[in-house]
Structures are given as structure tokens and as C-alpha cells.
PDB file of C-alpha atoms in Angstrom:
ATOM      1  CA  MET A   2      21.793  -7.738  32.497  1.00 66.00           C
ATOM      2  CA  VAL A   3      18.860  -7.679  30.124  1.00 62.00           C
ATOM      3  CA  PRO A   4      19.925  -6.826  26.581  1.00 63.00           C
ATOM      4  CA  PRO A   5      18.211  -3.754  25.093  1.00 65.00           C
ATOM      5  CA  THR A   6      15.210  -4.344  22.878  1.00 67.00           C
ATOM      6  CA  PRO A   7      16.266  -3.822  19.264  1.00 72.00           C
ATOM      7  CA  GLN A   8      14.712  -0.863  17.494  1.00 89.00           C
ATOM      8  CA  VAL A   9      12.223  -2.037  14.872  1.00 92.00           C
ATOM      9  CA  THR A  10      11.822  -0.198  11.587  1.00 94.00           C
ATOM     10  CA  SER A  11       8.549  -0.472   9.687  1.00 95.00           C
ATOM     11  CA  TRP A  12       7.566   0.140   6.090  1.00 96.00           C
ATOM     12  CA  LEU A  13       4.027   0.175   4.729  1.00 94.00           C
ATOM     13  CA  LEU A  14       3.141  -0.924   1.222  1.00 94.00           C
ATOM     14  CA  PRO A  15      -0.325   0.629   0.871  1.00 90.00           C
ATOM     15  CA  SER A  16      -1.505  -1.498  -2.028  1.00 90.00           C
ATOM     16  CA  SER A  17      -1.031  -5.066  -3.237  1.00 95.00           C
ATOM     17  CA  ALA A  18      -3.376  -7.191  -5.282  1.00 94.00           C
ATOM     18  CA  ARG A  19      -4.255 -10.544  -6.697  1.00 95.00           C
ATOM     19  CA  ALA A  20      -7.554  -9.728  -8.340  1.00 92.00           C
ATOM     20  CA  PRO A  21      -9.376  -9.460 -11.667  1.00 91.00           C
ATOM     21  CA  GLY A  22      -9.856  -6.084 -13.314  1.00 86.00           C
ATOM     22  CA  LEU A  23     -11.810  -4.723 -16.254  1.00 80.00           C
ATOM     23  CA  ARG A  24     -11.810  -6.272 -19.733  1.00 80.00           C
ATOM     24  CA  GLY A  25     -10.291  -9.569 -18.697  1.00 84.00           C
ATOM     25  CA  SER A  26      -7.281  -8.127 -16.875  1.00 88.00           C
ATOM     26  CA  PHE A  27      -5.848  -9.797 -13.782  1.00 92.00           C
ATOM     27  CA  PHE A  28      -3.558  -7.806 -11.503  1.00 93.00           C
ATOM     28  CA  SER A  29      -0.902  -9.275  -9.238  1.00 96.00           C
ATOM     29  CA  THR A  30       1.886  -7.727  -7.169  1.00 97.00           C
ATOM     30  CA  ASP A  31       5.573  -8.620  -7.131  1.00 98.00           C
ATOM     31  CA  LEU A  32       7.398  -7.497  -3.979  1.00 98.00           C
ATOM     32  CA  THR A  33      11.159  -6.833  -3.925  1.00 98.00           C
ATOM     33  CA  VAL A  34      13.154  -6.440  -0.701  1.00 98.00           C
ATOM     34  CA  SER A  35      16.802  -5.352  -0.837  1.00 98.00           C
ATOM     35  CA  ASN A  36      19.311  -5.388   2.005  1.00 98.00           C
ATOM     36  CA  THR A  37      21.726  -2.499   1.494  1.00 96.00           C
ATOM     37  CA  GLY A  38      23.439  -3.046   4.841  1.00 95.00           C
ATOM     38  CA  SER A  39      26.657  -4.833   5.794  1.00 95.00           C
ATOM     39  CA  ALA A  40      25.018  -7.659   7.768  1.00 96.00           C
ATOM     40  CA  ALA A  41      22.258 -10.185   7.224  1.00 97.00           C
ATOM     41  CA  ALA A  42      18.751  -8.866   7.946  1.00 97.00           C
ATOM     42  CA  ALA A  43      15.704 -10.675   9.292  1.00 98.00           C
ATOM     43  CA  PHE A  44      12.368  -9.196   8.323  1.00 98.00           C
ATOM     44  CA  THR A  45       8.666  -9.957   8.553  1.00 98.00           C
ATOM     45  CA  LEU A  46       5.928  -9.462   5.977  1.00 98.00           C
ATOM     46  CA  LYS A  47       2.393  -9.015   7.311  1.00 96.00           C
ATOM     47  CA  PHE A  48      -0.668  -8.887   5.077  1.00 95.00           C
ATOM     48  CA  LEU A  49      -3.103  -6.349   6.519  1.00 91.00           C
ATOM     49  CA  GLY A  50      -5.943  -7.092   4.122  1.00 88.00           C
ATOM     50  CA  ASN A  51      -8.671  -4.578   3.355  1.00 87.00           C
ATOM     51  CA  ASN A  52     -11.627  -3.118   5.245  1.00 82.00           C
ATOM     52  CA  ARG A  53     -10.867  -5.129   8.377  1.00 83.00           C
ATOM     53  CA  ASP A  54      -8.575  -4.979  11.405  1.00 84.00           C
ATOM     54  CA  GLY A  55      -5.197  -5.901   9.931  1.00 86.00           C
ATOM     55  CA  ARG A  56      -3.524  -6.598  13.276  1.00 86.00           C
ATOM     56  CA  THR A  57      -4.594 -10.253  12.977  1.00 87.00           C
ATOM     57  CA  GLY A  58      -3.194 -10.626   9.459  1.00 90.00           C
ATOM     58  CA  THR A  59      -0.909 -13.445   8.336  1.00 94.00           C
ATOM     59  CA  GLU A  60       2.823 -12.975   8.991  1.00 96.00           C
ATOM     60  CA  LYS A  61       5.810 -14.590   7.289  1.00 98.00           C
ATOM     61  CA  SER A  62       9.444 -14.113   8.333  1.00 98.00           C
ATOM     62  CA  PHE A  63      12.563 -14.245   6.163  1.00 98.00           C
ATOM     63  CA  THR A  64      16.303 -13.569   6.301  1.00 98.00           C
ATOM     64  CA  LEU A  65      18.223 -11.737   3.599  1.00 97.00           C
ATOM     65  CA  ASP A  66      22.008 -11.731   3.349  1.00 97.00           C
ATOM     66  CA  ARG A  67      23.945  -8.478   3.119  1.00 96.00           C
ATOM     67  CA  GLY A  68      23.922  -6.841  -0.286  1.00 96.00           C
ATOM     68  CA  GLN A  69      21.215  -9.194  -1.524  1.00 97.00           C
ATOM     69  CA  SER A  70      17.777  -8.658  -3.051  1.00 97.00           C
ATOM     70  CA  VAL A  71      14.838 -11.017  -3.276  1.00 98.00           C
ATOM     71  CA  THR A  72      11.650 -10.728  -5.317  1.00 98.00           C
ATOM     72  CA  TYR A  73       8.464 -12.524  -4.323  1.00 98.00           C
ATOM     73  CA  PRO A  74       6.469 -12.841  -7.552  1.00 97.00           C
ATOM     74  CA  ASP A  75       2.719 -12.619  -7.064  1.00 97.00           C
ATOM     75  CA  VAL A  76       3.348 -12.064  -3.358  1.00 98.00           C
ATOM     76  CA  LEU A  77      -0.214 -12.629  -2.171  1.00 98.00           C
ATOM     77  CA  ASP A  78      -0.088 -16.131  -3.631  1.00 98.00           C
ATOM     78  CA  SER A  79       3.574 -17.074  -3.188  1.00 98.00           C
ATOM     79  CA  VAL A  80       3.969 -15.755   0.386  1.00 98.00           C
ATOM     80  CA  PHE A  81       0.464 -15.601   1.852  1.00 98.00           C
ATOM     81  CA  GLY A  82      -1.221 -18.391  -0.124  1.00 97.00           C
ATOM     82  CA  LEU A  83      -4.154 -16.276  -1.318  1.00 96.00           C
ATOM     83  CA  SER A  84      -6.007 -17.158  -4.496  1.00 96.00           C
ATOM     84  CA  GLU A  85      -7.548 -13.671  -4.602  1.00 95.00           C
ATOM     85  CA  GLY A  86      -7.367 -10.542  -2.495  1.00 93.00           C
ATOM     86  CA  PHE A  87      -5.980  -7.038  -2.099  1.00 91.00           C
ATOM     87  CA  GLY A  88      -4.672  -4.861   0.695  1.00 91.00           C
ATOM     88  CA  ALA A  89      -1.699  -3.326   2.437  1.00 92.00           C
ATOM     89  CA  ILE A  90       1.476  -5.149   3.500  1.00 95.00           C
ATOM     90  CA  ARG A  91       3.572  -4.105   6.489  1.00 94.00           C
ATOM     91  CA  ILE A  92       7.297  -4.906   6.520  1.00 97.00           C
ATOM     92  CA  THR A  93       9.208  -4.839   9.824  1.00 96.00           C
ATOM     93  CA  SER A  94      12.868  -5.408  10.606  1.00 98.00           C
ATOM     94  CA  ALA A  95      15.468  -4.584  13.225  1.00 96.00           C
ATOM     95  CA  THR A  96      17.695  -3.645  10.273  1.00 95.00           C
ATOM     96  CA  PRO A  97      16.888  -0.140   8.969  1.00 95.00           C
ATOM     97  CA  THR A  98      18.857  -0.569   5.727  1.00 94.00           C
ATOM     98  CA  LEU A  99      16.156  -2.406   3.773  1.00 97.00           C
ATOM     99  CA  THR A 100      14.502  -0.958   0.698  1.00 96.00           C
ATOM    100  CA  VAL A 101      11.100  -2.265  -0.370  1.00 98.00           C
ATOM    101  CA  MET A 102       9.524  -1.885  -3.795  1.00 97.00           C
ATOM    102  CA  SER A 103       6.460  -3.382  -5.454  1.00 97.00           C
ATOM    103  CA  GLN A 104       5.138  -3.721  -8.967  1.00 96.00           C
ATOM    104  CA  THR A 105       1.449  -4.374  -9.599  1.00 95.00           C
ATOM    105  CA  SER A 106       0.730  -5.337 -13.189  1.00 94.00           C
ATOM    106  CA  THR A 107      -1.371  -7.318 -15.628  1.00 92.00           C
ATOM    107  CA  SER A 108      -0.339  -9.046 -18.838  1.00 86.00           C
ATOM    108  CA  VAL A 109      -1.482  -7.566 -22.153  1.00 80.00           C
ATOM    109  CA  ALA A 110      -2.640  -9.388 -25.259  1.00 76.00           C
ATOM    110  CA  SER A 111       0.236  -8.079 -27.377  1.00 77.00           C
ATOM    111  CA  GLY A 112       2.779  -9.469 -24.899  1.00 77.00           C
ATOM    112  CA  GLY A 113       4.531  -8.025 -21.870  1.00 79.00           C
ATOM    113  CA  THR A 114       2.856  -6.421 -18.891  1.00 82.00           C
ATOM    114  CA  TYR A 115       1.262  -3.126 -17.932  1.00 82.00           C
ATOM    115  CA  GLY A 116       1.289  -1.744 -14.412  1.00 87.00           C
ATOM    116  CA  GLN A 117       3.019   0.538 -11.944  1.00 89.00           C
ATOM    117  CA  GLY A 118       5.792   0.451  -9.363  1.00 93.00           C
ATOM    118  CA  VAL A 119       5.012   1.567  -5.814  1.00 91.00           C
ATOM    119  CA  PRO A 120       7.684   1.921  -3.092  1.00 94.00           C
ATOM    120  CA  ALA A 121       6.853   1.048   0.497  1.00 95.00           C
ATOM    121  CA  ALA A 122       6.503   4.080   2.772  1.00 92.00           C
ATOM    122  CA  ALA A 123       8.851   4.584   5.718  1.00 92.00           C
ATOM    123  CA  ALA A 124       7.736   6.316   8.919  1.00 89.00           C
ATOM    124  CA  SER A 125       8.970   9.662   7.584  1.00 89.00           C
ATOM    125  CA  ASP A 126       6.658   9.312   4.564  1.00 88.00           C
ATOM    126  CA  LEU A 127       3.445   8.916   6.559  1.00 85.00           C
ATOM    127  CA  ILE A 128       0.843  11.640   6.925  1.00 83.00           C
ATOM    128  CA  VAL A 129       0.513  12.838  10.530  1.00 81.00           C
ATOM    129  CA  SER A 130      -2.028  15.004  12.310  1.00 79.00           C
ATOM    130  CA  GLY A 131      -1.595  18.707  11.679  1.00 79.00           C
ATOM    131  CA  LEU A 132       0.475  18.218   8.520  1.00 82.00           C
ATOM    132  CA  PRO A 133      -1.972  17.731   5.630  1.00 81.00           C
ATOM    133  CA  GLN A 134      -0.741  16.419   2.314  1.00 82.00           C
ATOM    134  CA  SER A 135      -2.048  16.782  -1.216  1.00 81.00           C
ATOM    135  CA  ILE A 136      -2.247  14.638  -4.321  1.00 78.00           C
ATOM    136  CA  GLY A 137      -2.468  16.298  -7.719  1.00 77.00           C
ATOM    137  CA  GLY A 138      -3.814  15.094 -11.021  1.00 75.00           C
ATOM    138  CA  VAL A 139      -7.048  13.696  -9.566  1.00 75.00           C
ATOM    139  CA  ARG A 140      -9.561  13.183 -12.358  1.00 75.00           C
ATOM    140  CA  GLU A 141     -13.049  11.714 -12.518  1.00 74.00           C
ATOM    141  CA  ASP A 142     -14.958  11.862 -15.811  1.00 76.00           C
ATOM    142  CA  THR A 143     -16.361   9.624 -18.531  1.00 79.00           C
ATOM    143  CA  ALA A 144     -12.872   8.610 -19.705  1.00 79.00           C
ATOM    144  CA  PHE A 145     -10.846   8.358 -16.499  1.00 79.00           C
ATOM    145  CA  ARG A 146     -11.138   7.681 -12.778  1.00 76.00           C
ATOM    146  CA  THR A 147      -8.880   7.994  -9.741  1.00 78.00           C
ATOM    147  CA  ASN A 148      -8.791   5.376  -6.984  1.00 78.00           C
ATOM    148  CA  LEU A 149      -8.037   6.610  -3.475  1.00 78.00           C
ATOM    149  CA  ILE A 150      -6.325   4.222  -1.045  1.00 81.00           C
ATOM    150  CA  LEU A 151      -6.098   4.868   2.700  1.00 81.00           C
ATOM    151  CA  ALA A 152      -3.902   2.633   4.863  1.00 84.00           C
ATOM    152  CA  ASN A 153      -3.491   2.912   8.644  1.00 83.00           C
ATOM    153  CA  PRO A 154      -0.222   1.427  10.004  1.00 83.00           C
ATOM    154  CA  GLY A 155      -1.018   2.271  13.632  1.00 81.00           C
ATOM    155  CA  GLU A 156      -2.829   0.602  16.517  1.00 79.00           C
ATOM    156  CA  ASP A 157      -5.751   3.041  16.823  1.00 80.00           C
ATOM    157  CA  PRO A 158      -8.545   4.060  14.435  1.00 81.00           C
ATOM    158  CA  LEU A 159      -7.937   7.217  12.432  1.00 78.00           C
ATOM    159  CA  ASP A 160     -10.385   9.800  11.133  1.00 79.00           C
ATOM    160  CA  VAL A 161      -9.175  10.941   7.728  1.00 78.00           C
ATOM    161  CA  GLU A 162     -10.698  14.001   6.071  1.00 78.00           C
ATOM    162  CA  VAL A 163     -10.557  13.876   2.269  1.00 76.00           C
ATOM    163  CA  LYS A 164     -11.193  17.280   0.745  1.00 74.00           C
ATOM    164  CA  PRO A 165     -11.386  18.036  -2.997  1.00 70.00           C
ATOM    165  CA  LEU A 166     -10.148  21.567  -3.607  1.00 64.00           C
ATOM    166  CA  ARG A 167     -12.832  24.192  -2.949  1.00 52.00           C
ATOM    167  CA  ARG A 168     -15.566  21.561  -2.822  1.00 51.00           C
ATOM    168  CA  PHE A 169     -16.606  19.519   0.209  1.00 51.00           C
ATOM    169  CA  ALA A 170     -15.089  17.093   2.678  1.00 53.00           C
ATOM    170  CA  ASN A 171     -15.627  13.391   3.235  1.00 56.00           C
ATOM    171  CA  ARG A 172     -14.542  11.909   6.546  1.00 54.00           C
ATOM    172  CA  ARG A 173     -13.354   8.308   6.645  1.00 55.00           C
ATOM    173  CA  THR A 174     -12.511   6.209   9.702  1.00 55.00           C
ATOM    174  CA  VAL A 175      -9.664   3.783   9.055  1.00 50.00           C
ATOM    175  CA  ILE A 176      -9.338   1.022  11.648  1.00 47.00           C
ATOM    176  CA  PRO A 177      -5.884  -0.142  12.828  1.00 48.00           C
ATOM    177  CA  GLY A 178      -3.796  -1.765  10.138  1.00 48.00           C
ATOM    178  CA  SER A 179      -6.633  -1.343   7.678  1.00 46.00           C
ATOM    179  CA  TYR A 180      -6.863  -0.501   4.025  1.00 42.00           C
ATOM    180  CA  LYS A 181      -9.725   1.295   2.334  1.00 48.00           C
ATOM    181  CA  SER A 182     -10.134   1.749  -1.402  1.00 42.00           C
ATOM    182  CA  ARG A 183     -12.617   4.140  -2.916  1.00 41.00           C
ATOM    183  CA  THR A 184     -13.373   3.866  -6.611  1.00 36.00           C
ATOM    184  CA  SER A 185     -14.498   7.474  -6.389  1.00 31.00           C
ATOM    185  CA  PRO A 186     -13.719   9.627  -3.348  1.00 30.00           C
ATOM    186  CA  PHE A 187     -16.293  12.172  -4.480  1.00 26.00           C
ATOM    187  CA  LEU A 188     -19.524  10.716  -3.117  1.00 28.00           C
ATOM    188  CA  GLN A 189     -22.875  11.884  -4.498  1.00 26.00           C
ATOM    189  CA  VAL A 190     -21.213  13.775  -7.332  1.00 29.00           C
ATOM    190  CA  SER A 191     -21.525  12.910 -11.004  1.00 29.00           C
ATOM    191  CA  ARG A 192     -18.363  11.757 -12.732  1.00 35.00           C
ATOM    192  CA  PRO A 193     -17.742  14.833 -14.928  1.00 33.00           C
ATOM    193  CA  ALA A 194     -17.832  17.161 -11.917  1.00 40.00           C
ATOM    194  CA  PHE A 195     -14.154  16.961 -10.964  1.00 42.00           C
ATOM    195  CA  PRO A 196     -11.869  17.062 -14.000  1.00 44.00           C
ATOM    196  CA  ASP A 197      -8.210  17.674 -13.158  1.00 46.00           C
ATOM    197  CA  CYS A 198      -8.381  18.773  -9.518  1.00 46.00           C
ATOM    198  CA  PHE A 199      -6.321  17.847  -6.486  1.00 46.00           C
ATOM    199  CA  VAL A 200      -7.227  16.309  -3.150  1.00 50.00           C
ATOM    200  CA  ARG A 201      -5.939  17.252   0.313  1.00 52.00           C
ATOM    201  CA  TRP A 202      -6.060  15.014   3.394  1.00 47.00           C
TER     202      TRP A 202
END
């Protein structure tokens, strides 16, 4: 008898970085994987990169004992050996009881770090055709900007329509496993034009 193929669970971390920012900042991402199950879990990390087909990205496999957590500091360097880069990371495992969290931050002159925590998205968190989602608090003016990140975890290109409320639409094609970052999703519009709106896609 042929044993059944184990069901694979995937998570998508849409953003990770090892890159310089404004005013001398340098952002890096720490990735934490926790095994909340009762048995050891094998899992694979795959760096999908940005603006390219991520299906050929570098993969690294690990095993995590039950009830254990592991943090990969500066994951793009420590796991994937990158001196600089940014993009999505896909996590796959036959064990569905993993939780995946990231923190992208930069050090500050006064000490400590400044950044944000981003959880990896499970399949139930993804946006699917016919079920648009919205993001509030989008702002683009002389004092603030909003970066839009699109990540495709699938095997086929996706057309994504990004629509500021009551304005106009921009269509983006995201190739399989790809990551796209837009400094401003509002093309051909001056920065003060969209204070405090929301975006639907």
C-alpha cells in the first residue's frame, strides 16, 4: 500500500527585509516559528524575493521540537545568506500547529529599536476572487506615506485591482510567488491628494 500524501499547510509572510532606509536607518527582519503541537514539526522556509518569479527561490528546512520556539535573527542573512534584499517568505509544514511571527526593525540613535511585528498569513487570511478586502488609514501627503505590498502565494499570475475610495483603479499583475511594493499606490496623483482614505482590493 502507498501511504497517503501528508497534507501541507502554508503560511505567507508578505514582507521581510535586509535593506537601508531613510536617514541612515537599516531594516532587518527577525522570524519566529513556534510549534504549539504535541509532536516535533519539520518545516521549510522559502524566500520568494521581490518582482520576480518566487518559485525558484532558496529553500531551507528545519525541525522544531514540540512546544518549542525558535527565532532566526536577521533571517535574510542568517538563513538565506543575503547581504541585502527584501521580499516575501513562504513557510510550509505537514504540521498545522505552527505559528509564525516576524519583526522588522531598525536601531535608533538613543538606543533600542523601532519597527513593527507582522504575523504570517494562513490560507484563511488570503484575499480570494469575489471577496474584496479593504485597508483603512491610508495616507499620502507631505508628512506621511503608505507602502502597499502585494504577495502572490499561488502558481499562476494574478491581476489585482487596487482602488482608492471613490477615485480610480490601478490594476497590477503579480506573478507566482512574487512580491510587489509600491511606495505610492496612487499613480499620477500628487501626494496631498489622498489624506486619510482607505483602499479596497
